[in-house]
């Protein structure tokens, strides 16, 4: 699999059966599908992982237990759904989503040369097992390689909407904002772009692109659109709330952030959403908005909740000390500035 670090030799010394294959034009889906063909069709399950994945101790017993439970349901499952988290070196997971790379050997195949995913010829039937988790701790980003492979993928006029979305996101990472805007809009206008979580993510990325170009109104507008596209996601309202605080539109920011915090758990269906909106940060941002509109007691309650989640949060500790010093000195809240609404869409209700 184009390895250059001696992995094959190390595996042979450990007694593993090794098959080497070089790919002149490498595709992740082709390599994974070739690997599956080398596995026994009589195996109960195949487990596909990457070199930077970390599997918890005792994983096999958990997987076998999950499979036994699944077989008892009588639903003829063909994959185990589990939680997958991505870490980037600072001790905090940045992404978390559901994955099903533990599956039966028959009927499954990988699609797309990059950011590949599993499909089944006759339909998926998952067993969700929350007690099993896997971590990825990438050593380095490979955005240059990913960009080239995504560009190759999207040269096909019949490429999936998902690939257009991912190419737009990759251009955003490279700060090629105009290219990112082009491909994210292509994604949103594709007939097969029906997944609300992915559509909302494209809108959020469009907001980031316009922010990078200095178009603040467009940046705000796309966050409103993203929030309306997927009302069950915290990402867009959290980003919008922070943006409105920077614009000193504190009342609207408070409304949006309250809406954000009303979403009680992530759906975990979209694999690239940020976990920041599920930390103490939305509470701290809402406390800041409450402080500026004069609701100091509410701000203190929010800060206590934030510090319960993260006792070392310096922003929350500093803000709490500042509010308490104002109260101790007998100061009254200042009148909040008048807000002049410019861009407003309807705030969606939670179903």
CSV table of C-alpha atoms in Angstrom, one decimal:
chain,number,residue,atom,x,y,z
A,1,UNK,CA,0.0,0.0,0.0
A,2,UNK,CA,2.8,2.4,-1.0
A,3,UNK,CA,4.4,2.2,2.5
A,4,UNK,CA,7.9,3.5,2.7
A,5,UNK,CA,8.6,3.2,6.4
A,6,UNK,CA,9.3,-0.6,6.7
A,7,UNK,CA,5.9,-1.5,8.0
A,8,UNK,CA,5.7,-4.6,5.9
A,9,UNK,CA,9.0,-5.9,7.3
A,10,UNK,CA,8.0,-5.2,10.9
A,11,UNK,CA,4.7,-7.1,10.4
A,12,UNK,CA,6.5,-10.1,8.8
A,13,UNK,CA,8.8,-10.3,11.8
A,14,UNK,CA,5.8,-10.3,14.1
A,15,UNK,CA,4.4,-13.3,12.2
A,16,UNK,CA,1.7,-11.5,10.1
A,17,UNK,CA,0.8,-12.6,6.6
A,18,UNK,CA,1.7,-9.6,4.4
A,19,UNK,CA,0.6,-8.9,0.8
A,20,UNK,CA,2.3,-5.9,-0.8
A,21,UNK,CA,0.7,-3.9,-3.6
A,22,UNK,CA,1.8,-0.6,-5.2
A,23,UNK,CA,-0.7,1.8,-6.7
A,24,UNK,CA,0.6,4.1,-9.5
A,25,UNK,CA,-2.5,6.3,-9.0
A,26,UNK,CA,-3.4,5.7,-5.4
A,27,UNK,CA,-7.1,5.6,-4.3
A,28,UNK,CA,-8.1,4.9,-0.7
A,29,UNK,CA,-11.3,3.1,-1.8
A,30,UNK,CA,-9.3,0.8,-4.2
A,31,UNK,CA,-6.7,-0.1,-1.6
A,32,UNK,CA,-9.4,-0.8,1.1
A,33,UNK,CA,-11.5,-2.9,-1.3
A,34,UNK,CA,-8.3,-4.9,-2.3
A,35,UNK,CA,-7.6,-5.5,1.4
A,36,UNK,CA,-11.1,-6.8,1.9
A,37,UNK,CA,-10.7,-9.3,-0.9
A,38,UNK,CA,-7.7,-10.8,1.0
A,39,UNK,CA,-9.9,-11.5,4.0
A,40,UNK,CA,-11.8,-14.8,4.4
A,41,UNK,CA,-15.5,-14.6,3.2
A,42,UNK,CA,-16.3,-16.9,6.1
A,43,UNK,CA,-15.2,-14.4,8.8
A,44,UNK,CA,-17.9,-13.1,11.1
A,45,UNK,CA,-16.6,-9.5,11.0
A,46,UNK,CA,-14.0,-7.4,9.4
A,47,UNK,CA,-12.5,-4.4,11.3
A,48,UNK,CA,-11.0,-1.6,9.2
A,49,UNK,CA,-8.8,0.9,10.9
A,50,UNK,CA,-6.1,3.5,10.1
A,51,UNK,CA,-2.5,3.8,11.2
A,52,UNK,CA,-3.3,6.6,13.6
A,53,UNK,CA,-6.3,4.9,15.3
A,54,UNK,CA,-6.1,3.9,18.9
A,55,UNK,CA,-8.3,1.0,20.0
A,56,UNK,CA,-9.2,0.7,23.6
A,57,UNK,CA,-8.0,-2.3,25.7
A,58,UNK,CA,-10.5,-5.2,25.7
A,59,UNK,CA,-12.0,-4.1,22.4
A,60,UNK,CA,-12.5,-7.6,21.1
A,61,UNK,CA,-14.7,-8.7,23.9
A,62,UNK,CA,-16.8,-5.6,23.5
A,63,UNK,CA,-17.2,-6.2,19.7
A,64,UNK,CA,-18.1,-9.8,20.2
A,65,UNK,CA,-20.6,-8.9,22.9
A,66,UNK,CA,-22.2,-6.3,20.6
A,67,UNK,CA,-22.4,-8.7,17.8
A,68,UNK,CA,-24.0,-11.4,20.0
A,69,UNK,CA,-26.6,-8.8,21.1
A,70,UNK,CA,-27.2,-7.9,17.5
A,71,UNK,CA,-27.8,-11.4,16.3
A,72,UNK,CA,-30.3,-11.9,19.1
A,73,UNK,CA,-32.5,-9.2,17.7
A,74,UNK,CA,-33.3,-11.3,14.7
A,75,UNK,CA,-32.8,-8.3,12.4
A,76,UNK,CA,-29.8,-9.9,10.5
A,77,UNK,CA,-27.3,-7.0,11.2
A,78,UNK,CA,-24.3,-6.5,8.9
A,79,UNK,CA,-22.4,-3.8,10.8
A,80,UNK,CA,-21.7,-2.3,14.2
A,81,UNK,CA,-22.1,1.4,14.7
A,82,UNK,CA,-19.7,3.0,17.2
A,83,UNK,CA,-18.4,6.4,18.3
A,84,UNK,CA,-15.2,7.7,16.6
A,85,UNK,CA,-13.4,10.7,17.9
A,86,UNK,CA,-10.5,12.7,16.4
A,87,UNK,CA,-7.8,14.3,18.6
A,88,UNK,CA,-5.1,16.9,17.5
A,89,UNK,CA,-2.5,16.9,20.2
A,90,UNK,CA,-3.9,19.3,22.8
A,91,UNK,CA,-5.6,16.7,24.9
A,92,UNK,CA,-9.1,17.6,23.7
A,93,UNK,CA,-11.2,15.8,21.0
A,94,UNK,CA,-12.0,18.1,18.1
A,95,UNK,CA,-14.5,15.9,16.2
A,96,UNK,CA,-16.8,13.1,17.2
A,97,UNK,CA,-19.1,11.1,15.0
A,98,UNK,CA,-20.5,7.6,14.4
A,99,UNK,CA,-18.7,5.1,12.2
A,100,UNK,CA,-19.5,1.5,11.0
A,101,UNK,CA,-16.1,0.1,9.9
A,102,UNK,CA,-16.8,-3.1,11.8
A,103,UNK,CA,-18.9,-5.2,9.4
A,104,UNK,CA,-19.6,-8.5,7.8
A,105,UNK,CA,-17.3,-9.5,4.9
A,106,UNK,CA,-20.0,-9.8,2.2
A,107,UNK,CA,-21.8,-7.1,0.3
A,108,UNK,CA,-19.7,-4.1,1.6
A,109,UNK,CA,-17.5,-2.0,-0.6
A,110,UNK,CA,-15.7,1.4,-0.2
A,111,UNK,CA,-16.5,4.4,-2.4
A,112,UNK,CA,-14.5,7.6,-3.4
A,113,UNK,CA,-10.7,7.9,-3.8
A,114,UNK,CA,-10.4,10.2,-0.8
A,115,UNK,CA,-12.6,10.5,2.3
A,116,UNK,CA,-13.8,7.1,1.3
A,117,UNK,CA,-16.9,5.6,2.9
A,118,UNK,CA,-18.6,2.2,3.2
A,119,UNK,CA,-21.7,1.2,1.2
A,120,UNK,CA,-23.6,-2.1,1.0
A,121,UNK,CA,-25.0,-3.7,-2.1
A,122,UNK,CA,-28.4,-4.6,-0.6
A,123,UNK,CA,-28.8,-2.2,2.4
A,124,UNK,CA,-27.3,-1.5,5.8
A,125,UNK,CA,-28.5,-2.9,9.1
A,126,UNK,CA,-26.6,-1.5,12.0
A,127,UNK,CA,-26.2,-2.5,15.6
A,128,UNK,CA,-25.4,0.6,17.7
A,129,UNK,CA,-23.1,-0.1,20.6
A,130,UNK,CA,-22.2,3.0,22.6
A,131,UNK,CA,-19.9,1.1,25.0
A,132,UNK,CA,-17.2,0.8,22.3
A,133,UNK,CA,-15.3,3.8,21.1
A,134,UNK,CA,-12.2,4.4,18.9
A,135,UNK,CA,-9.9,7.4,18.7
A,136,UNK,CA,-7.9,8.9,15.9
A,137,UNK,CA,-4.8,10.9,16.8
A,138,UNK,CA,-3.4,12.2,13.5
A,139,UNK,CA,0.3,12.9,13.5
A,140,UNK,CA,0.1,15.6,10.8
A,141,UNK,CA,-2.3,17.1,8.4
A,142,UNK,CA,-2.0,16.1,4.8
A,143,UNK,CA,-4.1,18.8,3.2
A,144,UNK,CA,-1.8,19.1,0.1
A,145,UNK,CA,-2.3,15.5,-0.8
A,146,UNK,CA,-6.0,15.5,0.0
A,147,UNK,CA,-6.6,18.6,-2.1
A,148,UNK,CA,-5.0,17.0,-5.2
A,149,UNK,CA,-7.1,13.8,-4.7
A,150,UNK,CA,-10.3,15.7,-4.3
A,151,UNK,CA,-9.6,17.8,-7.4
A,152,UNK,CA,-9.1,14.6,-9.3
A,153,UNK,CA,-12.4,13.2,-7.9
A,154,UNK,CA,-14.3,16.3,-8.9
A,155,UNK,CA,-13.1,16.3,-12.4
A,156,UNK,CA,-15.6,13.6,-13.0
A,157,UNK,CA,-18.8,15.3,-14.1
A,158,UNK,CA,-20.8,12.6,-12.3
A,159,UNK,CA,-19.0,13.0,-9.0
A,160,UNK,CA,-21.1,12.9,-5.9
A,161,UNK,CA,-22.4,16.1,-4.1
A,162,UNK,CA,-20.4,14.9,-1.1
A,163,UNK,CA,-17.1,15.2,-3.0
A,164,UNK,CA,-18.0,18.8,-4.0
A,165,UNK,CA,-18.7,19.6,-0.4
A,166,UNK,CA,-15.3,18.2,0.7
A,167,UNK,CA,-13.4,19.9,-2.1
A,168,UNK,CA,-14.9,23.2,-1.0
A,169,UNK,CA,-13.9,22.5,2.6
A,170,UNK,CA,-10.4,21.7,1.5
A,171,UNK,CA,-10.0,24.9,-0.4
A,172,UNK,CA,-11.2,26.7,2.7
A,173,UNK,CA,-8.4,25.1,4.7
A,174,UNK,CA,-6.0,26.4,2.1
A,175,UNK,CA,-7.6,29.8,2.3
A,176,UNK,CA,-8.5,29.7,-1.4
A,177,UNK,CA,-11.8,31.3,-0.6
A,178,UNK,CA,-13.0,32.0,-4.1
A,179,UNK,CA,-12.5,28.4,-5.1
A,180,UNK,CA,-14.1,27.2,-1.9
A,181,UNK,CA,-17.2,29.4,-2.5
A,182,UNK,CA,-17.5,28.0,-6.1
A,183,UNK,CA,-17.5,24.4,-5.0
A,184,UNK,CA,-19.6,24.8,-1.9
A,185,UNK,CA,-22.2,26.5,-4.0
A,186,UNK,CA,-21.9,23.6,-6.5
A,187,UNK,CA,-22.6,21.2,-3.6
A,188,UNK,CA,-25.7,23.1,-2.5
A,189,UNK,CA,-27.1,23.2,-6.0
A,190,UNK,CA,-26.5,19.5,-6.7
A,191,UNK,CA,-29.6,17.3,-7.0
A,192,UNK,CA,-28.2,14.7,-4.6
A,193,UNK,CA,-27.2,17.2,-1.9
A,194,UNK,CA,-30.1,16.3,0.3
A,195,UNK,CA,-28.4,15.6,3.6
A,196,UNK,CA,-29.3,18.5,5.9
A,197,UNK,CA,-26.2,18.2,8.2
A,198,UNK,CA,-23.9,18.3,5.2
A,199,UNK,CA,-25.8,21.2,3.6
A,200,UNK,CA,-25.7,23.2,6.8
A,201,UNK,CA,-21.9,22.5,7.0
A,202,UNK,CA,-21.4,23.9,3.5
A,203,UNK,CA,-23.3,27.0,4.5
A,204,UNK,CA,-21.1,27.3,7.6
A,205,UNK,CA,-18.0,27.0,5.5
A,206,UNK,CA,-19.4,29.6,3.1
A,207,UNK,CA,-19.7,31.9,6.1
A,208,UNK,CA,-16.0,31.2,7.0
A,209,UNK,CA,-15.0,32.0,3.4
A,210,UNK,CA,-16.8,35.4,3.3
A,211,UNK,CA,-15.4,36.2,6.7
A,212,UNK,CA,-11.9,35.4,5.3
A,213,UNK,CA,-12.6,37.8,2.4
A,214,UNK,CA,-13.8,40.5,4.8
A,215,UNK,CA,-17.5,40.4,3.8
A,216,UNK,CA,-19.1,40.5,7.3
A,217,UNK,CA,-22.7,40.8,6.2
A,218,UNK,CA,-22.4,37.7,3.9
A,219,UNK,CA,-20.6,35.9,6.7
A,220,UNK,CA,-23.6,36.6,9.0
A,221,UNK,CA,-26.2,35.7,6.4
A,222,UNK,CA,-24.8,32.3,5.7
A,223,UNK,CA,-24.8,31.5,9.5
A,224,UNK,CA,-28.5,32.3,9.6
A,225,UNK,CA,-29.1,30.1,6.6
A,226,UNK,CA,-27.1,27.2,8.2
A,227,UNK,CA,-29.0,27.5,11.4
A,228,UNK,CA,-32.3,27.3,9.5
A,229,UNK,CA,-31.1,24.4,7.3
A,230,UNK,CA,-30.3,22.2,10.3
A,231,UNK,CA,-32.1,23.4,13.5
A,232,UNK,CA,-30.7,20.5,15.5
A,233,UNK,CA,-27.1,21.5,15.1
A,234,UNK,CA,-25.2,23.8,17.6
A,235,UNK,CA,-22.4,24.7,15.3
A,236,UNK,CA,-24.1,27.6,13.4
A,237,UNK,CA,-25.9,29.2,16.3
A,238,UNK,CA,-22.8,29.1,18.4
A,239,UNK,CA,-20.7,30.8,15.6
A,240,UNK,CA,-23.5,33.3,14.9
A,241,UNK,CA,-23.8,34.2,18.6
A,242,UNK,CA,-20.0,34.9,18.8
A,243,UNK,CA,-20.2,37.0,15.7
A,244,UNK,CA,-23.1,39.1,17.0
A,245,UNK,CA,-21.2,39.7,20.3
A,246,UNK,CA,-18.3,41.0,18.3
A,247,UNK,CA,-20.8,43.3,16.5
A,248,UNK,CA,-22.2,44.4,20.0
A,249,UNK,CA,-25.6,43.1,19.1
A,250,UNK,CA,-25.9,41.5,22.6
A,251,UNK,CA,-29.7,41.0,22.8
A,252,UNK,CA,-29.9,39.1,19.5
A,253,UNK,CA,-26.7,37.2,20.5
A,254,UNK,CA,-28.3,36.1,23.7
A,255,UNK,CA,-31.4,34.9,21.9
A,256,UNK,CA,-29.3,32.9,19.5
A,257,UNK,CA,-27.1,31.4,22.1
A,258,UNK,CA,-30.0,30.4,24.3
A,259,UNK,CA,-31.4,28.6,21.2
A,260,UNK,CA,-28.0,26.9,20.8
A,261,UNK,CA,-27.9,25.7,24.4
A,262,UNK,CA,-31.5,24.3,24.0
A,263,UNK,CA,-30.1,21.6,21.7
A,264,UNK,CA,-29.2,19.0,24.3
A,265,UNK,CA,-27.1,16.4,22.4
A,266,UNK,CA,-25.3,16.2,19.1
A,267,UNK,CA,-26.6,14.0,16.3
A,268,UNK,CA,-23.1,12.6,15.5
A,269,UNK,CA,-24.2,11.9,11.9
A,270,UNK,CA,-21.9,14.5,10.2
A,271,UNK,CA,-18.2,13.5,10.6
A,272,UNK,CA,-16.6,17.0,10.4
A,273,UNK,CA,-18.5,19.1,12.9
A,274,UNK,CA,-16.6,20.9,15.7
A,275,UNK,CA,-17.0,19.9,19.3
A,276,UNK,CA,-16.4,23.5,20.5
A,277,UNK,CA,-20.2,24.1,20.6
A,278,UNK,CA,-20.5,21.2,23.1
A,279,UNK,CA,-17.9,22.6,25.6
A,280,UNK,CA,-18.3,25.4,28.1
A,281,UNK,CA,-17.8,28.0,25.4
A,282,UNK,CA,-21.5,28.7,24.5
A,283,UNK,CA,-22.2,29.2,28.2
A,284,UNK,CA,-19.4,31.7,28.5
A,285,UNK,CA,-20.5,33.6,25.3
A,286,UNK,CA,-24.1,33.8,26.6
A,287,UNK,CA,-22.8,35.0,29.9
A,288,UNK,CA,-20.9,37.8,28.1
A,289,UNK,CA,-24.1,38.8,26.2
A,290,UNK,CA,-26.1,38.8,29.5
A,291,UNK,CA,-23.4,40.9,31.2
A,292,UNK,CA,-23.7,43.6,28.5
A,293,UNK,CA,-27.5,43.7,28.5
A,294,UNK,CA,-27.4,44.1,32.3
A,295,UNK,CA,-28.5,40.6,33.4
A,296,UNK,CA,-25.6,40.1,35.8
A,297,UNK,CA,-27.1,37.5,38.0
A,298,UNK,CA,-28.0,35.3,35.0
A,299,UNK,CA,-24.5,35.8,33.7
A,300,UNK,CA,-23.1,34.5,37.0
A,301,UNK,CA,-25.3,31.4,36.9
A,302,UNK,CA,-24.1,30.7,33.4
A,303,UNK,CA,-20.5,31.1,34.4
A,304,UNK,CA,-20.9,28.7,37.3
A,305,UNK,CA,-22.2,26.1,34.9
A,306,UNK,CA,-19.3,26.8,32.5
A,307,UNK,CA,-16.8,26.4,35.4
A,308,UNK,CA,-18.4,23.2,36.4
A,309,UNK,CA,-17.7,21.8,32.9
A,310,UNK,CA,-14.2,23.3,32.9
A,311,UNK,CA,-12.9,24.6,36.2
A,312,UNK,CA,-9.7,26.0,34.5
A,313,UNK,CA,-11.5,28.2,32.0
A,314,UNK,CA,-9.7,31.5,32.3
A,315,UNK,CA,-12.3,33.6,30.4
A,316,UNK,CA,-15.1,32.4,32.7
A,317,UNK,CA,-13.0,33.0,35.9
A,318,UNK,CA,-12.0,36.5,34.7
A,319,UNK,CA,-15.5,37.4,33.8
A,320,UNK,CA,-17.0,36.1,37.1
A,321,UNK,CA,-14.4,38.2,39.1
A,322,UNK,CA,-15.2,41.3,37.0
A,323,UNK,CA,-19.0,40.9,37.6
A,324,UNK,CA,-18.5,40.3,41.3
A,325,UNK,CA,-16.3,43.3,41.7
A,326,UNK,CA,-18.9,45.5,40.0
A,327,UNK,CA,-21.6,44.2,42.4
A,328,UNK,CA,-19.4,44.6,45.4
A,329,UNK,CA,-18.6,48.2,44.4
A,330,UNK,CA,-22.3,48.9,44.1
A,331,UNK,CA,-22.3,49.6,40.4
A,332,UNK,CA,-25.4,49.2,38.3
A,333,UNK,CA,-25.5,47.7,34.8
A,334,UNK,CA,-25.1,50.2,32.0
A,335,UNK,CA,-27.8,50.6,29.5
A,336,UNK,CA,-27.1,48.2,26.5
A,337,UNK,CA,-26.5,49.8,23.2
A,338,UNK,CA,-29.4,50.1,20.7
A,339,UNK,CA,-29.3,47.4,18.1
A,340,UNK,CA,-30.1,48.2,14.4
A,341,UNK,CA,-31.1,44.9,12.8
A,342,UNK,CA,-29.7,44.4,9.3
A,343,UNK,CA,-29.7,40.7,8.6
A,344,UNK,CA,-32.4,38.6,10.2
A,345,UNK,CA,-34.0,35.3,9.3
A,346,UNK,CA,-36.5,33.5,11.3
A,347,UNK,CA,-35.1,31.6,14.3
A,348,UNK,CA,-36.1,27.9,13.8
A,349,UNK,CA,-38.1,26.0,16.5
A,350,UNK,CA,-36.8,22.8,17.9
A,351,UNK,CA,-39.0,19.8,17.0
